[in-house]
């Protein structure tokens, strides 16, 4: 993916009137973000309740066919081509973009549907939530997030410029990718994780009554995506069949090899297989940028601190750390203990100060440890 240079001004080339087709989570969030920077937003949806809700939240007003400078098609992937075509046939938008989580398939469908490809820039904001609908919309959903622009050779400079300006106006960082590269990357980074999360969560009902209560933060983290909307995800997975199938097969083969080793291999071989798997996983995770649009950062030192479950504990901890002039890079979730009225919070700091921070915390009476 290629980051784009910063715009001369965030408002450069920004359409003043934007129409949004599909006023659910993404469409209404775009409306909220654009309204905040003074863009007039008009909304439509096949479900009038979503328009009403989005309008009540301040995302725009009902689109009754007025002409707009730019239309954003924020409907499920399978409906993108038809909605683009409808907007163009009505002649109500100068340029258009979409936000679908897959790109190649809607482009192929747009060709078949007779969409004017010059007036359209395929795009995808990499930001979202498990819960869909206008009720979940947020004005800052796209802040500092990547917005992938996938122009095709036909895409006009005007359509590309309007889409880039819109992404920046929503607070996002636009990058460029080809549709095929986008879909390959999303299969690994978004689509397969959704599948795995759903399958992991689906195993929970097989446990005995009461056992699900033993689920720790790991299970909660790994299954967060299982709350996503099945209708939308059918459209996404169906729209990216080949790349998702290839990644699903690779994962199935890796799981099969692990299961075979656990069933039949010697202790030394199991250790080798598990160590290899874990090390490749750690290396992959270390490549994640800390922030959208940035390169992978050096690893942090993680310091865990036990907090009693009473008011003021977190404030006291952060005050102490602030007084020692230690900069916190990140704060992990608070993990409650099931056994005691306490929990653990993990703090990320520069690796070279982690050991000293643990020593100072212990000296000050906290229970603390250093996790490498
Ligand atoms: N949910 C995410 O995390 C996320 C993130 C990035 C991109 N996307 C993409 O954004 C698009 C919208 O997803 P969402 O999460 O906002 O879903 P959503 O269900 O919250 O909203 C989609 C809306 O489109 C409406 N709609 C469906 N067909 C329509 C049609 N033919 N004409 C007009 N309206 C129609 C639905 O009634 C619904 O209100 C999808 O293409 C999705 O792939 C989703």
mmCIF file of C-alpha atoms and ligand atoms in Angstrom:
data_model
loop_
_atom_site.group_PDB
_atom_site.id
_atom_site.type_symbol
_atom_site.label_atom_id
_atom_site.label_comp_id
_atom_site.label_asym_id
_atom_site.label_seq_id
_atom_site.Cartn_x
_atom_site.Cartn_y
_atom_site.Cartn_z
ATOM 1 C CA UNK A 1 0.000 0.000 0.000
ATOM 2 C CA UNK A 2 1.308 3.441 -0.865
ATOM 3 C CA UNK A 3 0.725 6.328 1.583
ATOM 4 C CA UNK A 4 -0.226 9.582 -0.099
ATOM 5 C CA UNK A 5 1.529 12.872 0.629
ATOM 6 C CA UNK A 6 -0.374 15.230 2.948
ATOM 7 C CA UNK A 7 -2.846 17.571 1.280
ATOM 8 C CA UNK A 8 -2.040 21.279 1.152
ATOM 9 C CA UNK A 9 -5.084 21.845 3.352
ATOM 10 C CA UNK A 10 -7.542 19.325 4.816
ATOM 11 C CA UNK A 11 -10.355 21.052 2.920
ATOM 12 C CA UNK A 12 -8.553 21.023 -0.469
ATOM 13 C CA UNK A 13 -10.995 19.717 -3.109
ATOM 14 C CA UNK A 14 -13.588 18.717 -0.513
ATOM 15 C CA UNK A 15 -17.089 18.449 -2.019
ATOM 16 C CA UNK A 16 -19.486 20.834 -0.282
ATOM 17 C CA UNK A 17 -22.537 18.637 -0.744
ATOM 18 C CA UNK A 18 -22.238 14.844 -0.400
ATOM 19 C CA UNK A 19 -24.940 12.200 -0.851
ATOM 20 C CA UNK A 20 -24.707 8.984 1.173
ATOM 21 C CA UNK A 21 -26.412 5.836 -0.113
ATOM 22 C CA UNK A 22 -26.748 3.399 2.793
ATOM 23 C CA UNK A 23 -27.103 5.181 6.130
ATOM 24 C CA UNK A 24 -25.889 2.365 8.387
ATOM 25 C CA UNK A 25 -22.753 2.277 10.519
ATOM 26 C CA UNK A 26 -20.295 3.474 7.873
ATOM 27 C CA UNK A 27 -22.624 5.778 5.933
ATOM 28 C CA UNK A 28 -23.933 7.552 9.047
ATOM 29 C CA UNK A 29 -20.406 7.795 10.504
ATOM 30 C CA UNK A 30 -19.219 9.475 7.301
ATOM 31 C CA UNK A 31 -22.211 11.813 7.555
ATOM 32 C CA UNK A 32 -21.356 12.721 11.153
ATOM 33 C CA UNK A 33 -17.684 13.306 10.297
ATOM 34 C CA UNK A 34 -18.497 15.449 7.256
ATOM 35 C CA UNK A 35 -21.149 17.502 9.061
ATOM 36 C CA UNK A 36 -18.505 18.343 11.653
ATOM 37 C CA UNK A 37 -16.404 20.067 8.966
ATOM 38 C CA UNK A 38 -19.396 21.893 7.481
ATOM 39 C CA UNK A 39 -20.196 19.634 4.510
ATOM 40 C CA UNK A 40 -23.892 19.346 3.642
ATOM 41 C CA UNK A 41 -24.834 15.650 3.792
ATOM 42 C CA UNK A 42 -27.896 14.031 2.215
ATOM 43 C CA UNK A 43 -28.870 10.489 3.227
ATOM 44 C CA UNK A 44 -30.786 7.625 1.684
ATOM 45 C CA UNK A 45 -31.282 3.949 2.496
ATOM 46 C CA UNK A 46 -33.656 1.153 1.538
ATOM 47 C CA UNK A 47 -34.558 1.096 5.241
ATOM 48 C CA UNK A 48 -36.229 4.436 6.109
ATOM 49 C CA UNK A 49 -35.649 3.801 9.827
ATOM 50 C CA UNK A 50 -31.880 4.024 9.287
ATOM 51 C CA UNK A 51 -32.245 7.390 7.553
ATOM 52 C CA UNK A 52 -34.460 8.655 10.373
ATOM 53 C CA UNK A 53 -31.959 7.501 12.979
ATOM 54 C CA UNK A 54 -28.955 8.914 11.116
ATOM 55 C CA UNK A 55 -30.773 12.215 10.633
ATOM 56 C CA UNK A 56 -31.716 12.375 14.314
ATOM 57 C CA UNK A 57 -28.066 11.806 15.231
ATOM 58 C CA UNK A 58 -27.020 14.769 13.092
ATOM 59 C CA UNK A 59 -25.476 12.838 10.193
ATOM 60 C CA UNK A 60 -27.411 14.777 7.530
ATOM 61 C CA UNK A 61 -30.892 15.144 6.095
ATOM 62 C CA UNK A 62 -33.058 13.069 3.756
ATOM 63 C CA UNK A 63 -31.787 12.885 0.165
ATOM 64 C CA UNK A 64 -34.743 13.534 -2.081
ATOM 65 C CA UNK A 65 -32.896 13.449 -5.377
ATOM 66 C CA UNK A 66 -31.040 16.766 -5.138
ATOM 67 C CA UNK A 67 -27.810 16.943 -7.117
ATOM 68 C CA UNK A 68 -24.633 16.435 -5.054
ATOM 69 C CA UNK A 69 -20.972 16.894 -5.883
ATOM 70 C CA UNK A 70 -20.022 13.449 -4.642
ATOM 71 C CA UNK A 71 -21.967 10.309 -3.678
ATOM 72 C CA UNK A 72 -20.648 7.721 -1.203
ATOM 73 C CA UNK A 73 -22.165 4.295 -1.677
ATOM 74 C CA UNK A 74 -22.064 2.652 1.768
ATOM 75 C CA UNK A 75 -24.124 -0.492 1.195
ATOM 76 C CA UNK A 76 -23.080 -4.183 1.420
ATOM 77 C CA UNK A 77 -20.591 -5.180 -1.312
ATOM 78 C CA UNK A 78 -23.097 -7.106 -3.438
ATOM 79 C CA UNK A 79 -25.303 -3.982 -3.753
ATOM 80 C CA UNK A 80 -22.550 -1.471 -4.670
ATOM 81 C CA UNK A 81 -22.694 -1.783 -8.469
ATOM 82 C CA UNK A 82 -26.496 -1.467 -8.673
ATOM 83 C CA UNK A 83 -26.566 1.567 -6.349
ATOM 84 C CA UNK A 84 -23.753 3.294 -8.237
ATOM 85 C CA UNK A 85 -25.575 2.714 -11.477
ATOM 86 C CA UNK A 86 -28.838 4.046 -9.985
ATOM 87 C CA UNK A 87 -27.115 7.255 -8.841
ATOM 88 C CA UNK A 88 -25.547 7.714 -12.273
ATOM 89 C CA UNK A 89 -28.739 7.002 -14.194
ATOM 90 C CA UNK A 90 -30.516 9.599 -12.050
ATOM 91 C CA UNK A 91 -27.686 12.035 -12.887
ATOM 92 C CA UNK A 92 -27.543 13.323 -9.317
ATOM 93 C CA UNK A 93 -23.823 13.062 -8.487
ATOM 94 C CA UNK A 94 -20.761 14.368 -10.308
ATOM 95 C CA UNK A 95 -18.443 11.729 -8.839
ATOM 96 C CA UNK A 96 -18.822 8.743 -6.532
ATOM 97 C CA UNK A 97 -16.897 6.399 -4.272
ATOM 98 C CA UNK A 98 -17.853 3.345 -2.255
ATOM 99 C CA UNK A 99 -16.635 1.925 1.058
ATOM 100 C CA UNK A 100 -17.075 -1.807 0.502
ATOM 101 C CA UNK A 101 -14.720 -4.193 2.287
ATOM 102 C CA UNK A 102 -13.953 -5.983 -0.998
ATOM 103 C CA UNK A 103 -12.968 -4.295 -4.223
ATOM 104 C CA UNK A 104 -12.421 -6.583 -7.248
ATOM 105 C CA UNK A 105 -15.884 -8.115 -7.251
ATOM 106 C CA UNK A 106 -17.883 -4.835 -7.108
ATOM 107 C CA UNK A 107 -15.633 -3.476 -9.892
ATOM 108 C CA UNK A 108 -16.394 -6.485 -12.096
ATOM 109 C CA UNK A 109 -20.099 -6.126 -11.322
ATOM 110 C CA UNK A 110 -19.963 -2.397 -12.074
ATOM 111 C CA UNK A 111 -18.556 -3.132 -15.540
ATOM 112 C CA UNK A 112 -21.415 -5.554 -16.210
ATOM 113 C CA UNK A 113 -23.986 -3.095 -14.812
ATOM 114 C CA UNK A 114 -22.789 -0.378 -17.200
ATOM 115 C CA UNK A 115 -21.481 1.988 -14.502
ATOM 116 C CA UNK A 116 -19.540 5.004 -15.815
ATOM 117 C CA UNK A 117 -16.187 3.936 -14.372
ATOM 118 C CA UNK A 118 -14.573 7.324 -14.929
ATOM 119 C CA UNK A 119 -16.785 8.944 -12.301
ATOM 120 C CA UNK A 120 -16.090 6.341 -9.586
ATOM 121 C CA UNK A 121 -13.180 5.760 -7.236
ATOM 122 C CA UNK A 122 -13.435 2.397 -5.424
ATOM 123 C CA UNK A 123 -12.333 2.847 -1.802
ATOM 124 C CA UNK A 124 -12.432 1.235 1.635
ATOM 125 C CA UNK A 125 -12.009 2.893 5.037
ATOM 126 C CA UNK A 126 -10.261 0.466 7.394
ATOM 127 C CA UNK A 127 -12.381 1.308 10.399
ATOM 128 C CA UNK A 128 -15.540 -0.168 11.755
ATOM 129 C CA UNK A 129 -17.317 -1.896 14.569
ATOM 130 C CA UNK A 130 -18.959 -5.273 15.164
ATOM 131 C CA UNK A 131 -22.374 -3.635 15.568
ATOM 132 C CA UNK A 132 -23.874 -2.251 12.353
ATOM 133 C CA UNK A 133 -26.652 0.284 11.833
ATOM 134 C CA UNK A 134 -26.827 4.054 12.206
ATOM 135 C CA UNK A 135 -27.254 3.654 15.971
ATOM 136 C CA UNK A 136 -23.597 2.584 16.223
ATOM 137 C CA UNK A 137 -22.279 5.474 14.109
ATOM 138 C CA UNK A 138 -19.493 7.678 15.454
ATOM 139 C CA UNK A 139 -18.100 10.948 14.077
ATOM 140 C CA UNK A 140 -14.541 9.934 14.945
ATOM 141 C CA UNK A 141 -14.756 6.363 13.626
ATOM 142 C CA UNK A 142 -12.179 7.127 10.926
ATOM 143 C CA UNK A 143 -9.833 9.369 12.914
ATOM 144 C CA UNK A 144 -6.218 8.392 12.167
ATOM 145 C CA UNK A 145 -7.425 5.243 10.369
ATOM 146 C CA UNK A 146 -6.312 4.146 6.942
ATOM 147 C CA UNK A 147 -8.666 4.785 4.000
ATOM 148 C CA UNK A 148 -7.601 2.674 1.018
ATOM 149 C CA UNK A 149 -8.169 4.246 -2.397
ATOM 150 C CA UNK A 150 -8.249 1.680 -5.219
ATOM 151 C CA UNK A 151 -8.639 3.732 -8.396
ATOM 152 C CA UNK A 152 -8.863 1.721 -11.602
ATOM 153 C CA UNK A 153 -7.314 2.947 -14.867
ATOM 154 C CA UNK A 154 -10.646 4.543 -15.876
ATOM 155 C CA UNK A 155 -11.041 6.538 -12.626
ATOM 156 C CA UNK A 156 -10.900 10.260 -13.399
ATOM 157 C CA UNK A 157 -8.651 12.671 -11.518
ATOM 158 C CA UNK A 158 -11.807 14.415 -10.263
ATOM 159 C CA UNK A 159 -13.277 11.240 -8.734
ATOM 160 C CA UNK A 160 -9.950 10.336 -7.118
ATOM 161 C CA UNK A 161 -9.430 13.859 -5.731
ATOM 162 C CA UNK A 162 -12.952 14.049 -4.273
ATOM 163 C CA UNK A 163 -12.542 10.645 -2.589
ATOM 164 C CA UNK A 164 -9.146 11.533 -1.156
ATOM 165 C CA UNK A 165 -10.490 14.868 0.151
ATOM 166 C CA UNK A 166 -13.478 13.106 1.714
ATOM 167 C CA UNK A 167 -11.229 10.579 3.470
ATOM 168 C CA UNK A 168 -9.049 13.368 4.860
ATOM 169 C CA UNK A 169 -12.112 15.347 5.960
ATOM 170 C CA UNK A 170 -13.201 12.297 7.975
ATOM 171 C CA UNK A 171 -9.811 12.393 9.724
ATOM 172 C CA UNK A 172 -8.422 9.343 7.906
ATOM 173 C CA UNK A 173 -5.057 8.730 6.266
ATOM 174 C CA UNK A 174 -5.541 7.849 2.581
ATOM 175 C CA UNK A 175 -3.297 5.219 0.979
ATOM 176 C CA UNK A 176 -3.331 3.706 -2.526
ATOM 177 C CA UNK A 177 -3.542 0.019 -3.464
ATOM 178 C CA UNK A 178 -4.671 -1.995 -6.453
ATOM 179 C CA UNK A 179 -8.023 -3.743 -5.961
ATOM 180 C CA UNK A 180 -6.356 -7.164 -6.166
ATOM 181 C CA UNK A 181 -3.683 -6.318 -3.562
ATOM 182 C CA UNK A 182 -6.372 -4.823 -1.330
ATOM 183 C CA UNK A 183 -8.485 -7.979 -1.488
ATOM 184 C CA UNK A 184 -5.484 -10.270 -0.857
ATOM 185 C CA UNK A 185 -4.423 -8.236 2.161
ATOM 186 C CA UNK A 186 -7.960 -8.008 3.564
ATOM 187 C CA UNK A 187 -8.419 -11.775 3.247
ATOM 188 C CA UNK A 188 -5.508 -12.243 5.678
ATOM 189 C CA UNK A 189 -5.991 -9.197 7.905
ATOM 190 C CA UNK A 190 -9.766 -8.931 8.195
ATOM 191 C CA UNK A 191 -11.762 -11.690 6.528
ATOM 192 C CA UNK A 192 -9.983 -14.743 7.950
ATOM 193 C CA UNK A 193 -9.823 -13.199 11.462
ATOM 194 C CA UNK A 194 -13.613 -12.750 11.275
ATOM 195 C CA UNK A 195 -14.063 -16.410 10.334
ATOM 196 C CA UNK A 196 -11.727 -17.626 13.083
ATOM 197 C CA UNK A 197 -13.364 -15.398 15.698
ATOM 198 C CA UNK A 198 -16.832 -16.710 14.800
ATOM 199 C CA UNK A 199 -15.689 -20.337 14.822
ATOM 200 C CA UNK A 200 -13.940 -19.962 18.192
ATOM 201 C CA UNK A 201 -17.027 -18.397 19.754
ATOM 202 C CA UNK A 202 -19.238 -21.048 18.162
ATOM 203 C CA UNK A 203 -17.385 -23.684 20.204
ATOM 204 C CA UNK A 204 -18.504 -22.146 23.515
ATOM 205 C CA UNK A 205 -21.967 -23.810 23.610
ATOM 206 C CA UNK A 206 -20.218 -27.228 23.466
ATOM 207 C CA UNK A 207 -18.862 -26.629 26.970
ATOM 208 C CA UNK A 208 -20.674 -27.854 30.089
ATOM 209 C CA UNK A 209 -23.056 -25.423 31.828
ATOM 210 C CA UNK A 210 -21.087 -22.932 33.898
ATOM 211 C CA UNK A 211 -17.788 -23.546 32.128
ATOM 212 C CA UNK A 212 -18.153 -20.564 29.797
ATOM 213 C CA UNK A 213 -17.803 -18.388 32.894
ATOM 214 C CA UNK A 214 -14.162 -19.458 32.970
ATOM 215 C CA UNK A 215 -13.499 -17.545 29.753
ATOM 216 C CA UNK A 216 -10.637 -15.100 30.306
ATOM 217 C CA UNK A 217 -9.615 -12.007 28.435
ATOM 218 C CA UNK A 218 -7.935 -14.090 25.724
ATOM 219 C CA UNK A 219 -11.229 -15.727 24.725
ATOM 220 C CA UNK A 220 -13.021 -12.384 24.900
ATOM 221 C CA UNK A 221 -10.386 -10.681 22.717
ATOM 222 C CA UNK A 222 -10.271 -13.508 20.189
ATOM 223 C CA UNK A 223 -14.077 -13.685 19.844
ATOM 224 C CA UNK A 224 -14.932 -9.957 19.812
ATOM 225 C CA UNK A 225 -15.617 -10.056 16.070
ATOM 226 C CA UNK A 226 -18.126 -12.894 16.495
ATOM 227 C CA UNK A 227 -20.769 -10.237 17.215
ATOM 228 C CA UNK A 228 -20.592 -9.005 13.603
ATOM 229 C CA UNK A 229 -23.591 -9.027 11.270
ATOM 230 C CA UNK A 230 -24.024 -12.345 9.360
ATOM 231 C CA UNK A 231 -25.767 -10.690 6.396
ATOM 232 C CA UNK A 232 -22.990 -8.168 5.814
ATOM 233 C CA UNK A 233 -20.283 -10.795 6.281
ATOM 234 C CA UNK A 234 -21.936 -13.206 3.843
ATOM 235 C CA UNK A 235 -21.672 -10.433 1.276
ATOM 236 C CA UNK A 236 -18.019 -9.716 2.185
ATOM 237 C CA UNK A 237 -16.828 -13.341 2.180
ATOM 238 C CA UNK A 238 -18.789 -14.170 -0.940
ATOM 239 C CA UNK A 239 -17.228 -11.117 -2.573
ATOM 240 C CA UNK A 240 -13.668 -12.294 -1.831
ATOM 241 C CA UNK A 241 -14.001 -16.046 -2.315
ATOM 242 C CA UNK A 242 -10.617 -16.985 -3.802
ATOM 243 C CA UNK A 243 -8.280 -15.149 -1.384
ATOM 244 C CA UNK A 244 -10.320 -16.105 1.699
ATOM 245 C CA UNK A 245 -10.512 -19.761 0.624
ATOM 246 C CA UNK A 246 -6.728 -19.851 0.099
ATOM 247 C CA UNK A 247 -6.068 -18.429 3.578
ATOM 248 C CA UNK A 248 -8.668 -20.734 5.173
ATOM 249 C CA UNK A 249 -6.952 -23.752 3.563
ATOM 250 C CA UNK A 250 -3.536 -22.649 4.780
ATOM 251 C CA UNK A 251 -4.858 -22.225 8.317
ATOM 252 C CA UNK A 252 -6.648 -25.594 8.197
ATOM 253 C CA UNK A 253 -3.389 -27.264 7.118
ATOM 254 C CA UNK A 254 -1.482 -25.603 9.972
ATOM 255 C CA UNK A 255 -4.119 -26.650 12.505
ATOM 256 C CA UNK A 256 -4.085 -30.194 11.083
ATOM 257 C CA UNK A 257 -0.287 -30.384 11.436
ATOM 258 C CA UNK A 258 -0.511 -29.140 15.025
ATOM 259 C CA UNK A 259 -3.236 -31.668 15.878
ATOM 260 C CA UNK A 260 -1.176 -34.503 14.307
ATOM 261 C CA UNK A 261 1.883 -33.500 16.326
ATOM 262 C CA UNK A 262 -0.134 -33.328 19.548
ATOM 263 C CA UNK A 263 -1.665 -36.737 18.868
ATOM 264 C CA UNK A 264 1.404 -38.641 17.730
ATOM 265 C CA UNK A 265 4.735 -36.791 18.009
ATOM 266 C CA UNK A 266 7.365 -37.003 20.748
ATOM 267 C CA UNK A 267 7.591 -34.339 23.439
ATOM 268 C CA UNK A 268 10.611 -32.809 21.678
ATOM 269 C CA UNK A 269 8.754 -32.660 18.354
ATOM 270 C CA UNK A 270 5.685 -31.061 19.940
ATOM 271 C CA UNK A 271 7.937 -28.455 21.552
ATOM 272 C CA UNK A 272 9.522 -27.766 18.171
ATOM 273 C CA UNK A 273 6.159 -27.407 16.375
ATOM 274 C CA UNK A 274 4.674 -25.194 19.101
ATOM 275 C CA UNK A 275 7.789 -23.039 19.422
ATOM 276 C CA UNK A 276 7.904 -22.534 15.655
ATOM 277 C CA UNK A 277 4.227 -21.576 15.591
ATOM 278 C CA UNK A 278 4.569 -19.161 18.507
ATOM 279 C CA UNK A 279 7.712 -17.537 17.143
ATOM 280 C CA UNK A 280 6.180 -16.991 13.722
ATOM 281 C CA UNK A 281 3.134 -15.522 15.463
ATOM 282 C CA UNK A 282 5.220 -13.155 17.567
ATOM 283 C CA UNK A 283 7.174 -12.055 14.501
ATOM 284 C CA UNK A 284 3.938 -11.395 12.615
ATOM 285 C CA UNK A 285 2.442 -9.402 15.468
ATOM 286 C CA UNK A 286 5.642 -7.357 15.864
ATOM 287 C CA UNK A 287 5.143 -6.141 12.295
ATOM 288 C CA UNK A 288 1.867 -4.418 13.172
ATOM 289 C CA UNK A 289 2.182 -0.652 13.026
ATOM 290 C CA UNK A 290 1.344 0.977 16.361
ATOM 291 C CA UNK A 291 -0.781 3.484 14.542
ATOM 292 C CA UNK A 292 -2.468 3.346 11.141
ATOM 293 C CA UNK A 293 -0.236 4.607 8.347
ATOM 294 C CA UNK A 294 3.025 4.175 10.290
ATOM 295 C CA UNK A 295 5.749 1.562 10.117
ATOM 296 C CA UNK A 296 6.071 -1.156 12.757
ATOM 297 C CA UNK A 297 7.569 0.407 15.868
ATOM 298 C CA UNK A 298 10.251 -1.049 18.113
ATOM 299 C CA UNK A 299 8.745 -3.357 20.749
ATOM 300 C CA UNK A 300 7.641 -1.832 24.057
ATOM 301 C CA UNK A 301 8.349 -3.086 27.528
ATOM 302 C CA UNK A 302 5.164 -4.204 29.268
ATOM 303 C CA UNK A 303 4.790 -3.691 32.999
ATOM 304 C CA UNK A 304 1.926 -5.417 34.820
ATOM 305 C CA UNK A 305 0.530 -3.963 38.042
ATOM 306 C CA UNK A 306 -2.020 -5.544 40.386
ATOM 307 C CA UNK A 307 -4.772 -3.094 41.363
ATOM 308 C CA UNK A 308 -7.228 -3.594 44.212
ATOM 309 C CA UNK A 309 -10.827 -3.201 43.134
ATOM 310 C CA UNK A 310 -11.446 0.091 44.977
ATOM 311 C CA UNK A 311 -11.867 3.693 43.866
ATOM 312 C CA UNK A 312 -8.800 5.800 43.122
ATOM 313 C CA UNK A 313 -6.323 2.934 42.547
ATOM 314 C CA UNK A 314 -5.739 3.615 38.865
ATOM 315 C CA UNK A 315 -5.486 7.363 39.448
ATOM 316 C CA UNK A 316 -2.908 6.786 42.216
ATOM 317 C CA UNK A 317 -0.860 4.504 39.957
ATOM 318 C CA UNK A 318 -0.860 6.922 37.019
ATOM 319 C CA UNK A 319 -0.020 9.857 39.303
ATOM 320 C CA UNK A 320 2.994 7.984 40.721
ATOM 321 C CA UNK A 321 4.239 7.072 37.250
ATOM 322 C CA UNK A 322 3.741 10.664 36.079
ATOM 323 C CA UNK A 323 5.740 11.990 39.032
ATOM 324 C CA UNK A 324 8.621 9.678 38.068
ATOM 325 C CA UNK A 325 8.506 11.268 34.567
ATOM 326 C CA UNK A 326 7.930 7.885 32.881
ATOM 327 C CA UNK A 327 6.081 8.190 29.577
ATOM 328 C CA UNK A 328 3.295 5.638 29.014
ATOM 329 C CA UNK A 329 3.104 4.427 25.404
ATOM 330 C CA UNK A 330 -0.090 2.419 25.846
ATOM 331 C CA UNK A 331 -2.406 0.939 28.474
ATOM 332 C CA UNK A 332 -3.793 -2.580 28.127
ATOM 333 C CA UNK A 333 -7.277 -3.660 29.298
ATOM 334 C CA UNK A 334 -7.945 -4.158 33.020
ATOM 335 C CA UNK A 335 -8.185 -7.890 33.623
ATOM 336 C CA UNK A 336 -10.401 -8.726 36.586
ATOM 337 C CA UNK A 337 -9.483 -11.635 38.796
ATOM 338 C CA UNK A 338 -12.325 -14.135 39.298
ATOM 339 C CA UNK A 339 -10.886 -15.165 42.661
ATOM 340 C CA UNK A 340 -10.176 -11.824 44.373
ATOM 341 C CA UNK A 341 -11.475 -8.235 44.324
ATOM 342 C CA UNK A 342 -8.459 -7.191 42.252
ATOM 343 C CA UNK A 343 -7.165 -7.212 38.711
ATOM 344 C CA UNK A 344 -4.104 -6.589 36.585
ATOM 345 C CA UNK A 345 -3.416 -3.691 34.283
ATOM 346 C CA UNK A 346 -0.519 -3.733 31.837
ATOM 347 C CA UNK A 347 1.328 -0.564 30.862
ATOM 348 C CA UNK A 348 3.617 -0.160 27.857
ATOM 349 C CA UNK A 349 6.791 1.865 28.294
ATOM 350 C CA UNK A 350 10.118 2.213 26.475
ATOM 351 C CA UNK A 351 11.882 -1.148 26.944
ATOM 352 C CA UNK A 352 14.912 0.414 28.637
ATOM 353 C CA UNK A 353 12.814 1.908 31.472
ATOM 354 C CA UNK A 354 10.558 -1.117 32.146
ATOM 355 C CA UNK A 355 12.857 -2.839 34.674
ATOM 356 C CA UNK A 356 13.471 0.357 36.631
ATOM 357 C CA UNK A 357 9.739 1.157 36.658
ATOM 358 C CA UNK A 358 8.953 -2.268 38.149
ATOM 359 C CA UNK A 359 11.597 -1.717 40.864
ATOM 360 C CA UNK A 360 10.165 1.717 41.746
ATOM 361 C CA UNK A 361 6.596 0.379 41.810
ATOM 362 C CA UNK A 362 7.557 -2.490 44.113
ATOM 363 C CA UNK A 363 9.483 -0.098 46.365
ATOM 364 C CA UNK A 364 6.350 2.080 46.521
ATOM 365 C CA UNK A 365 4.252 -0.884 47.660
ATOM 366 C CA UNK A 366 2.635 -2.022 44.377
ATOM 367 C CA UNK A 367 2.667 -5.624 43.169
ATOM 368 C CA UNK A 368 4.299 -5.305 39.746
ATOM 369 C CA UNK A 369 6.146 -7.414 37.194
ATOM 370 C CA UNK A 370 7.899 -7.013 33.849
ATOM 371 C CA UNK A 371 6.549 -8.951 30.878
ATOM 372 C CA UNK A 372 9.042 -9.150 28.007
HETATM 373 N N1 LIG B 1 -18.818 -2.695 9.472
HETATM 374 C C1 LIG B 1 -17.546 -2.427 9.283
HETATM 375 O O1 LIG B 1 -16.735 -2.591 10.206
HETATM 376 C C2 LIG B 1 -17.086 -1.915 7.931
HETATM 377 C C3 LIG B 1 -15.831 -1.301 7.848
HETATM 378 C C4 LIG B 1 -15.419 -0.775 6.607
HETATM 379 C C5 LIG B 1 -16.241 -0.917 5.492
HETATM 380 N N2 LIG B 1 -17.445 -1.552 5.614
HETATM 381 C C6 LIG B 1 -18.268 -1.640 4.419
HETATM 382 O O2 LIG B 1 -19.235 -0.608 4.532
HETATM 383 C C7 LIG B 1 -20.436 -1.016 3.853
HETATM 384 C C8 LIG B 1 -21.612 -0.796 4.803
HETATM 385 O O3 LIG B 1 -21.391 -1.545 5.967
HETATM 386 P P1 LIG B 1 -22.001 -1.107 7.374
HETATM 387 O O4 LIG B 1 -21.151 -1.721 8.411
HETATM 388 O O5 LIG B 1 -22.288 0.339 7.390
HETATM 389 O O6 LIG B 1 -23.363 -1.931 7.336
HETATM 390 P P2 LIG B 1 -24.782 -1.502 7.931
HETATM 391 O O7 LIG B 1 -25.611 -2.717 7.869
HETATM 392 O O8 LIG B 1 -24.619 -0.801 9.222
HETATM 393 O O9 LIG B 1 -25.297 -0.447 6.859
HETATM 394 C C9 LIG B 1 -25.594 -0.773 5.538
HETATM 395 C C10 LIG B 1 -26.851 -0.026 5.166
HETATM 396 O O10 LIG B 1 -27.074 -0.158 3.781
HETATM 397 C C11 LIG B 1 -28.468 -0.290 3.597
HETATM 398 N N3 LIG B 1 -28.680 -0.887 2.298
HETATM 399 C C12 LIG B 1 -28.544 -2.176 1.960
HETATM 400 N N4 LIG B 1 -28.780 -2.332 0.648
HETATM 401 C C13 LIG B 1 -29.062 -1.097 0.180
HETATM 402 C C14 LIG B 1 -29.389 -0.607 -1.095
HETATM 403 N N5 LIG B 1 -29.438 -1.400 -2.148
HETATM 404 N N6 LIG B 1 -29.613 0.728 -1.224
HETATM 405 C C15 LIG B 1 -29.548 1.562 -0.154
HETATM 406 N N7 LIG B 1 -29.267 1.125 1.091
HETATM 407 C C16 LIG B 1 -29.003 -0.183 1.236
HETATM 408 C C17 LIG B 1 -28.955 -1.090 4.762
HETATM 409 O O11 LIG B 1 -30.342 -0.890 5.002
HETATM 410 C C18 LIG B 1 -28.095 -0.536 5.887
HETATM 411 O O12 LIG B 1 -28.712 0.521 6.566
HETATM 412 C C19 LIG B 1 -20.236 -2.453 3.432
HETATM 413 O O13 LIG B 1 -19.881 -2.494 2.071
HETATM 414 C C20 LIG B 1 -19.055 -2.916 4.271
HETATM 415 O O14 LIG B 1 -18.316 -3.912 3.604
HETATM 416 C C21 LIG B 1 -17.894 -2.026 6.811
#
